[in-house]
CSV table of N, CA and C in Angstrom, one decimal:
chain,number,residue,atom,x,y,z
A,55,MET,N,35.3,-20.1,-53.7
A,55,MET,CA,34.2,-19.8,-52.7
A,55,MET,C,33.4,-18.5,-53.4
A,56,GLY,N,32.0,-18.8,-53.2
A,56,GLY,CA,31.1,-17.5,-53.9
A,56,GLY,C,31.0,-16.7,-52.7
A,57,SER,N,30.4,-15.6,-53.2
A,57,SER,CA,30.1,-14.5,-52.1
A,57,SER,C,28.8,-14.9,-51.0
A,58,VAL,N,28.0,-15.8,-51.4
A,58,VAL,CA,27.0,-16.4,-50.6
A,58,VAL,C,27.7,-17.0,-49.4
A,59,GLU,N,28.6,-18.0,-49.9
A,59,GLU,CA,29.4,-18.5,-48.9
A,59,GLU,C,30.2,-17.8,-48.0
A,60,LEU,N,30.6,-16.9,-48.7
A,60,LEU,CA,31.8,-15.9,-47.8
A,60,LEU,C,30.8,-15.2,-46.8
A,61,VAL,N,29.6,-14.8,-47.0
A,61,VAL,CA,28.7,-14.1,-46.1
A,61,VAL,C,28.2,-14.9,-45.1
A,62,LEU,N,27.8,-16.2,-45.6
A,62,LEU,CA,27.4,-17.2,-44.5
A,62,LEU,C,28.6,-17.5,-43.6
A,63,GLY,N,29.9,-17.5,-44.0
A,63,GLY,CA,31.0,-17.8,-43.3
A,63,GLY,C,31.1,-16.7,-42.2
A,64,VAL,N,30.9,-15.3,-42.5
A,64,VAL,CA,31.3,-14.4,-41.6
A,64,VAL,C,30.2,-14.3,-40.8
A,65,ILE,N,28.8,-14.7,-41.1
A,65,ILE,CA,27.8,-14.5,-40.1
A,65,ILE,C,28.1,-15.6,-39.1
A,66,GLY,N,28.6,-16.9,-39.6
A,66,GLY,CA,28.7,-17.8,-38.7
A,66,GLY,C,29.8,-17.6,-37.6
A,67,ALA,N,30.8,-17.1,-38.1
A,67,ALA,CA,32.0,-16.6,-37.3
A,67,ALA,C,31.5,-15.7,-36.3
A,68,VAL,N,30.8,-14.5,-36.7
A,68,VAL,CA,30.4,-13.7,-35.7
A,68,VAL,C,29.3,-14.1,-34.7
A,69,ALA,N,28.6,-15.1,-35.1
A,69,ALA,CA,27.6,-15.7,-34.1
A,69,ALA,C,28.5,-16.8,-33.0
A,70,THR,N,29.5,-17.5,-33.6
A,70,THR,CA,30.3,-18.1,-32.5
A,70,THR,C,30.9,-17.0,-31.6
A,71,VAL,N,31.5,-16.1,-32.2
A,71,VAL,CA,32.2,-15.1,-31.2
A,71,VAL,C,31.1,-14.6,-30.0
A,72,ILE,N,29.9,-14.2,-30.4
A,72,ILE,CA,29.0,-13.7,-29.6
A,72,ILE,C,28.6,-14.7,-28.7
A,73,GLY,N,28.4,-16.1,-29.2
A,73,GLY,CA,27.9,-17.1,-28.3
A,73,GLY,C,29.0,-17.4,-27.3
A,74,THR,N,30.4,-17.5,-27.7
A,74,THR,CA,31.5,-17.8,-26.8
A,74,THR,C,31.5,-16.5,-25.6
A,75,GLY,N,31.3,-15.5,-26.0
A,75,GLY,CA,31.3,-14.3,-25.0
A,75,GLY,C,30.2,-14.4,-24.1
A,76,ILE,N,28.9,-14.7,-24.7
A,76,ILE,CA,27.9,-14.9,-23.6
A,76,ILE,C,28.2,-16.1,-22.5
A,77,GLN,N,28.8,-17.2,-23.2
A,77,GLN,CA,29.1,-18.4,-22.2
A,77,GLN,C,30.1,-18.0,-21.1
A,78,VAL,N,31.0,-17.2,-21.6
A,78,VAL,CA,32.0,-16.9,-20.6
A,78,VAL,C,32.1,-15.4,-19.8
A,79,ARG,N,31.1,-14.8,-20.1
A,79,ARG,CA,31.0,-13.4,-19.5
A,79,ARG,C,30.9,-13.5,-17.8
A,80,ASP,N,30.3,-14.6,-17.3
A,80,ASP,CA,30.1,-14.4,-16.0
A,80,ASP,C,31.5,-15.2,-15.2
A,81,ARG,N,32.4,-15.5,-15.7
A,81,ARG,CA,33.6,-16.1,-15.5
A,81,ARG,C,34.5,-15.1,-14.9
A,82,PHE,N,34.5,-13.8,-15.4
A,82,PHE,CA,35.3,-12.7,-15.4
A,82,PHE,C,34.6,-11.5,-14.4
A,83,PRO,N,35.3,-10.9,-13.4
A,83,PRO,CA,34.6,-10.0,-12.7
A,83,PRO,C,34.4,-8.7,-13.6
A,84,ARG,N,33.2,-8.1,-13.4
A,84,ARG,CA,32.8,-6.9,-14.1
A,84,ARG,C,33.5,-5.6,-13.5
A,85,ARG,N,33.6,-4.8,-14.2
A,85,ARG,CA,34.3,-3.4,-13.6
A,85,ARG,C,33.0,-2.5,-13.3
A,86,ARG,N,33.2,-2.0,-12.3
A,86,ARG,CA,32.0,-1.1,-11.7
A,86,ARG,C,32.5,0.4,-11.8
A,87,ARG,N,31.6,0.8,-12.2
A,87,ARG,CA,31.8,2.5,-12.3
A,87,ARG,C,31.9,3.1,-10.8
A,88,ALA,N,32.8,3.9,-10.5
A,88,ALA,CA,32.7,4.7,-9.1
A,88,ALA,C,31.4,5.4,-9.2
A,89,PRO,N,30.6,5.3,-8.0
A,89,PRO,CA,29.5,6.1,-7.8
A,89,PRO,C,29.9,7.6,-8.0
A,90,VAL,N,28.9,8.4,-8.7
A,90,VAL,CA,29.0,9.9,-8.7
A,90,VAL,C,28.3,10.5,-7.5
A,91,ALA,N,28.9,11.2,-6.8
A,91,ALA,CA,28.1,12.0,-5.9
A,91,ALA,C,27.5,13.0,-6.3
A,92,PRO,N,26.1,13.2,-5.8
A,92,PRO,CA,25.5,14.5,-6.0
A,92,PRO,C,26.0,15.6,-5.8
A,93,PRO,N,25.8,16.5,-6.6
A,93,PRO,CA,26.6,18.1,-6.2
A,93,PRO,C,25.9,18.5,-5.0
A,94,ALA,N,26.7,19.2,-4.3
A,94,ALA,CA,26.4,19.8,-2.9
A,94,ALA,C,25.5,20.9,-3.0
A,95,VAL,N,24.5,20.7,-2.4
A,95,VAL,CA,23.4,22.2,-2.4
A,95,VAL,C,23.1,22.5,-1.0
A,96,GLU,N,23.4,23.9,-0.9
A,96,GLU,CA,23.4,24.5,0.2
A,96,GLU,C,21.9,24.7,0.5
A,97,PRO,N,21.4,24.6,1.8
A,97,PRO,CA,19.9,24.9,2.1
A,97,PRO,C,20.0,26.6,2.1
A,98,PRO,N,18.8,27.1,1.8
A,98,PRO,CA,18.5,28.2,1.9
A,98,PRO,C,18.6,28.9,3.1
A,99,ASP,N,19.1,30.3,3.2
A,99,ASP,CA,19.0,31.0,4.7
A,99,ASP,C,17.8,31.1,5.3
A,100,ASP,N,16.7,31.3,4.4
A,100,ASP,CA,15.3,31.4,5.2
A,100,ASP,C,14.5,30.6,4.5
A,101,SER,N,13.8,29.5,5.2
A,101,SER,CA,13.0,28.7,4.4
A,101,SER,C,11.8,29.3,3.9
A,102,GLY,N,11.3,30.6,4.3
A,102,GLY,CA,10.3,31.0,3.8
A,102,GLY,C,8.8,30.5,4.3
A,103,GLY,N,9.1,29.6,5.2
A,103,GLY,CA,7.6,29.0,5.6
A,103,GLY,C,7.6,29.2,7.1
A,104,ASP,N,6.1,28.8,7.6
A,104,ASP,CA,6.1,29.1,9.1
A,104,ASP,C,6.8,27.7,9.8
A,105,TYR,N,6.8,26.6,9.0
A,105,TYR,CA,7.4,25.4,9.5
A,105,TYR,C,8.6,24.9,9.0
A,106,ASP,N,9.7,24.2,9.5
A,106,ASP,CA,10.7,23.8,8.7
A,106,ASP,C,10.5,22.5,8.2
A,107,ALA,N,9.4,21.6,8.9
A,107,ALA,CA,9.0,20.3,8.5
A,107,ALA,C,7.8,20.0,8.9
A,108,PHE,N,6.8,19.6,8.3
A,108,PHE,CA,5.4,19.1,8.5
A,108,PHE,C,5.5,17.4,8.5
A,109,ILE,N,5.1,17.0,9.6
A,109,ILE,CA,5.3,15.5,9.7
A,109,ILE,C,4.0,14.7,9.2
A,110,SER,N,3.9,13.8,8.4
A,110,SER,CA,2.6,13.1,8.1
A,110,SER,C,2.9,11.8,8.5
A,111,TYR,N,1.7,11.1,9.1
A,111,TYR,CA,2.0,9.8,9.7
A,111,TYR,C,0.5,9.3,9.9
A,112,ALA,N,0.4,7.9,9.9
A,112,ALA,CA,-0.7,7.3,10.4
A,112,ALA,C,-0.7,7.1,12.0
A,113,ALA,N,-2.0,7.2,12.3
A,113,ALA,CA,-2.4,7.2,13.9
A,113,ALA,C,-1.8,6.3,14.4
A,114,ALA,N,-1.5,5.0,14.1
A,114,ALA,CA,-0.7,4.0,14.7
A,114,ALA,C,0.8,4.4,15.0
A,115,ASP,N,1.3,5.2,14.0
A,115,ASP,CA,2.5,5.6,14.2
A,115,ASP,C,2.8,6.9,14.9
A,116,ALA,N,1.8,7.4,15.9
A,116,ALA,CA,1.9,8.6,16.4
A,116,ALA,C,3.1,8.4,17.3
A,117,PRO,N,3.4,7.4,18.2
A,117,PRO,CA,4.5,7.4,19.1
A,117,PRO,C,6.0,7.7,18.4
A,118,THR,N,6.2,7.3,17.2
A,118,THR,CA,7.2,7.4,16.3
A,118,THR,C,7.3,8.8,15.8
A,119,ALA,N,6.3,9.5,15.3
A,119,ALA,CA,6.1,10.8,15.0
A,119,ALA,C,6.5,11.8,16.1
A,120,LEU,N,6.0,11.3,17.4
A,120,LEU,CA,6.2,12.3,18.5
A,120,LEU,C,7.5,12.1,18.9
A,121,ALA,N,8.3,11.3,18.7
A,121,ALA,CA,9.7,11.2,19.0
A,121,ALA,C,10.7,11.9,18.0
A,122,LEU,N,10.1,11.8,17.0
A,122,LEU,CA,10.9,12.4,15.7
A,122,LEU,C,10.7,13.9,15.8
A,123,ALA,N,9.4,14.5,16.2
A,123,ALA,CA,9.1,15.8,16.2
A,123,ALA,C,9.8,16.4,17.3
A,124,THR,N,9.8,15.8,18.5
A,124,THR,CA,10.4,16.1,19.6
A,124,THR,C,11.9,16.4,19.6
A,125,ARG,N,12.5,15.6,18.8
A,125,ARG,CA,14.1,15.5,18.4
A,125,ARG,C,14.2,16.6,17.7
A,126,LEU,N,13.7,16.8,16.5
A,126,LEU,CA,13.8,17.9,15.5
A,126,LEU,C,13.5,18.9,16.4
A,127,ARG,N,12.7,19.4,17.2
A,127,ARG,CA,12.4,20.6,17.8
A,127,ARG,C,13.7,20.9,18.7
A,128,GLY,N,14.1,19.9,19.3
A,128,GLY,CA,15.2,20.0,20.3
A,128,GLY,C,16.5,20.3,19.6
A,129,GLU,N,16.3,20.1,18.2
A,129,GLU,CA,17.5,20.8,17.4
A,129,GLU,C,17.4,22.2,16.9
A,130,GLY,N,16.2,22.5,17.2
A,130,GLY,CA,16.0,24.1,17.1
A,130,GLY,C,15.4,24.4,15.7
A,131,LEU,N,14.4,23.1,15.0
A,131,LEU,CA,13.6,23.4,14.0
A,131,LEU,C,12.1,23.6,14.4
A,132,ARG,N,11.3,24.2,13.7
A,132,ARG,CA,10.0,24.4,13.8
A,132,ARG,C,9.5,23.3,13.2
A,133,VAL,N,8.6,22.8,13.6
A,133,VAL,CA,8.0,21.4,13.4
A,133,VAL,C,6.3,21.5,13.7
A,134,PHE,N,5.6,20.9,12.3
A,134,PHE,CA,4.4,20.7,12.8
A,134,PHE,C,4.1,19.3,12.9
A,135,LEU,N,3.4,19.1,13.9
A,135,LEU,CA,2.9,17.7,14.3
A,135,LEU,C,1.4,17.9,14.8
A,136,ALA,N,0.4,16.9,14.1
A,136,ALA,CA,-0.8,17.2,14.5
A,136,ALA,C,-1.5,17.1,15.8
A,137,GLU,N,-0.8,16.2,16.5
A,137,GLU,CA,-0.9,16.1,18.1
A,137,GLU,C,-0.7,17.3,18.6
A,138,TRP,N,-0.2,18.6,18.3
A,138,TRP,CA,0.3,19.6,19.0
A,138,TRP,C,-0.8,20.9,18.3
A,139,ILE,N,-1.9,20.4,17.7
A,139,ILE,CA,-2.8,21.4,17.4
A,139,ILE,C,-3.7,21.9,18.6
A,140,GLY,N,-3.5,23.0,19.1
A,140,GLY,CA,-4.2,23.4,20.2
A,140,GLY,C,-5.7,23.4,20.1
A,141,PRO,N,-6.2,23.4,21.5
A,141,PRO,CA,-7.8,23.1,21.6
A,141,PRO,C,-8.5,24.2,21.0
A,142,GLY,N,-9.5,24.0,20.4
A,142,GLY,CA,-10.4,25.1,19.9
A,142,GLY,C,-10.4,25.2,18.2
A,143,LEU,N,-9.2,24.8,17.8
A,143,LEU,CA,-8.6,25.3,16.2
A,143,LEU,C,-9.2,24.0,15.5
A,144,VAL,N,-9.6,24.5,14.2
A,144,VAL,CA,-10.2,23.4,13.3
A,144,VAL,C,-9.0,22.5,12.8
A,145,GLU,N,-8.8,21.3,13.1
A,145,GLU,CA,-7.7,20.3,12.8
A,145,GLU,C,-7.5,20.4,11.3
A,146,ALA,N,-8.4,20.2,10.4
A,146,ALA,CA,-8.5,20.1,9.1
A,146,ALA,C,-7.8,21.6,8.6
A,147,LEU,N,-8.1,22.7,8.9
A,147,LEU,CA,-7.8,24.0,8.4
A,147,LEU,C,-6.3,24.1,9.0
A,148,GLU,N,-5.8,23.7,10.3
A,148,GLU,CA,-4.7,24.0,10.6
A,148,GLU,C,-3.7,23.1,9.9
A,149,LYS,N,-4.1,21.8,9.5
A,149,LYS,CA,-3.4,21.0,8.9
A,149,LYS,C,-3.0,21.5,7.5
A,150,GLU,N,-4.0,21.9,6.6
A,150,GLU,CA,-3.8,22.5,5.6
A,150,GLU,C,-3.0,23.7,5.4
A,151,THR,N,-3.1,24.4,6.6
A,151,THR,CA,-2.3,25.8,6.4
A,151,THR,C,-0.8,25.3,6.8
A,152,ALA,N,-0.6,24.4,7.5
A,152,ALA,CA,0.7,24.1,7.9
A,152,ALA,C,1.4,23.5,6.6
A,153,LEU,N,0.6,22.6,6.0
A,153,LEU,CA,1.2,22.0,4.8
A,153,LEU,C,1.5,23.0,3.8
A,154,ARG,N,0.8,24.1,3.8
A,154,ARG,CA,1.2,25.0,2.7
A,154,ARG,C,2.3,25.9,3.1
A,155,THR,N,2.6,26.2,4.5
A,155,THR,CA,3.4,26.8,4.8
A,155,THR,C,4.8,26.2,5.4
A,156,SER,N,5.1,25.0,5.1
A,156,SER,CA,6.1,24.3,5.7
A,156,SER,C,7.2,24.2,4.7
A,157,ALA,N,8.4,24.2,4.9
A,157,ALA,CA,9.5,24.1,3.8
A,157,ALA,C,9.7,22.8,3.4
A,158,ASN,N,9.5,21.9,4.4
A,158,ASN,CA,9.8,20.2,4.1
A,158,ASN,C,8.6,19.7,4.5
A,159,GLY,N,8.5,18.3,3.9
A,159,GLY,CA,7.5,17.3,4.6
A,159,GLY,C,8.3,16.1,4.8
A,160,LEU,N,7.8,15.5,5.9
A,160,LEU,CA,8.4,14.3,6.3
A,160,LEU,C,7.2,13.2,6.4
A,161,LEU,N,7.5,12.0,5.7
A,161,LEU,CA,6.2,11.1,5.8
A,161,LEU,C,6.9,9.7,6.5
A,162,ILE,N,6.3,9.4,7.6
A,162,ILE,CA,6.4,8.3,8.3
A,162,ILE,C,5.9,6.9,7.6
A,163,PHE,N,6.9,6.2,6.9
A,163,PHE,CA,6.1,5.3,6.1
A,163,PHE,C,6.5,4.1,6.7
A,164,SER,N,5.5,3.3,7.2
A,164,SER,CA,5.6,2.0,7.9
A,164,SER,C,4.7,0.7,7.5
A,165,SER,N,4.6,-0.3,7.9
A,165,SER,CA,3.9,-1.5,7.6
A,165,SER,C,2.4,-1.0,7.9
A,166,THR,N,2.2,-0.2,8.9
A,166,THR,CA,1.0,0.3,9.1
A,166,THR,C,0.3,1.3,8.0
A,167,THR,N,1.2,2.0,7.1
A,167,THR,CA,0.8,2.9,6.0
A,167,THR,C,0.6,2.0,5.0
A,168,ILE,N,1.4,0.8,4.7
A,168,ILE,CA,1.1,0.2,3.6
A,168,ILE,C,-0.4,-0.5,3.8
A,169,ARG,N,-0.6,-1.1,5.2
A,169,ARG,CA,-2.0,-1.7,5.3
A,169,ARG,C,-3.1,-0.9,5.0
A,170,ARG,N,-2.9,0.5,5.3
A,170,ARG,CA,-4.0,1.4,5.1
A,170,ARG,C,-4.3,1.7,3.5
A,171,CYS,N,-3.1,1.3,2.7
A,171,CYS,CA,-3.5,1.7,1.4
A,171,CYS,C,-4.0,0.5,1.0
A,172,ASP,N,-3.9,-0.7,1.4
A,172,ASP,CA,-4.6,-1.9,0.5
A,172,ASP,C,-6.0,-1.7,0.3
A,173,PRO,N,-6.6,-2.3,-0.8
A,173,PRO,CA,-7.9,-2.2,-1.1
A,173,PRO,C,-8.8,-3.2,-0.2
């Protein structure tokens, strides 16, 4: 047996093993790795902002945003909601200031939001 025949024989054997492995791989259960929990992160003692949360939402989602903001306020958080801007204040300026001084942002993302983004 020459060296060329030996090389071809080895290649053929390897191809057969790989082909067989591909054919039978779905017959055996796969081992799944246990999920790795993210490291616990403690919130800072002071958020450093005027608000704990800025809630952003589409106008059609205002009832949902109001319910969420009311519940968060009930838990003692400082929440910015555009509906709560007082009379006589410039809405765009108040929103910009609140966004800059909020520790967190919450986005209410619904089918309404998706429709607003469609061209």
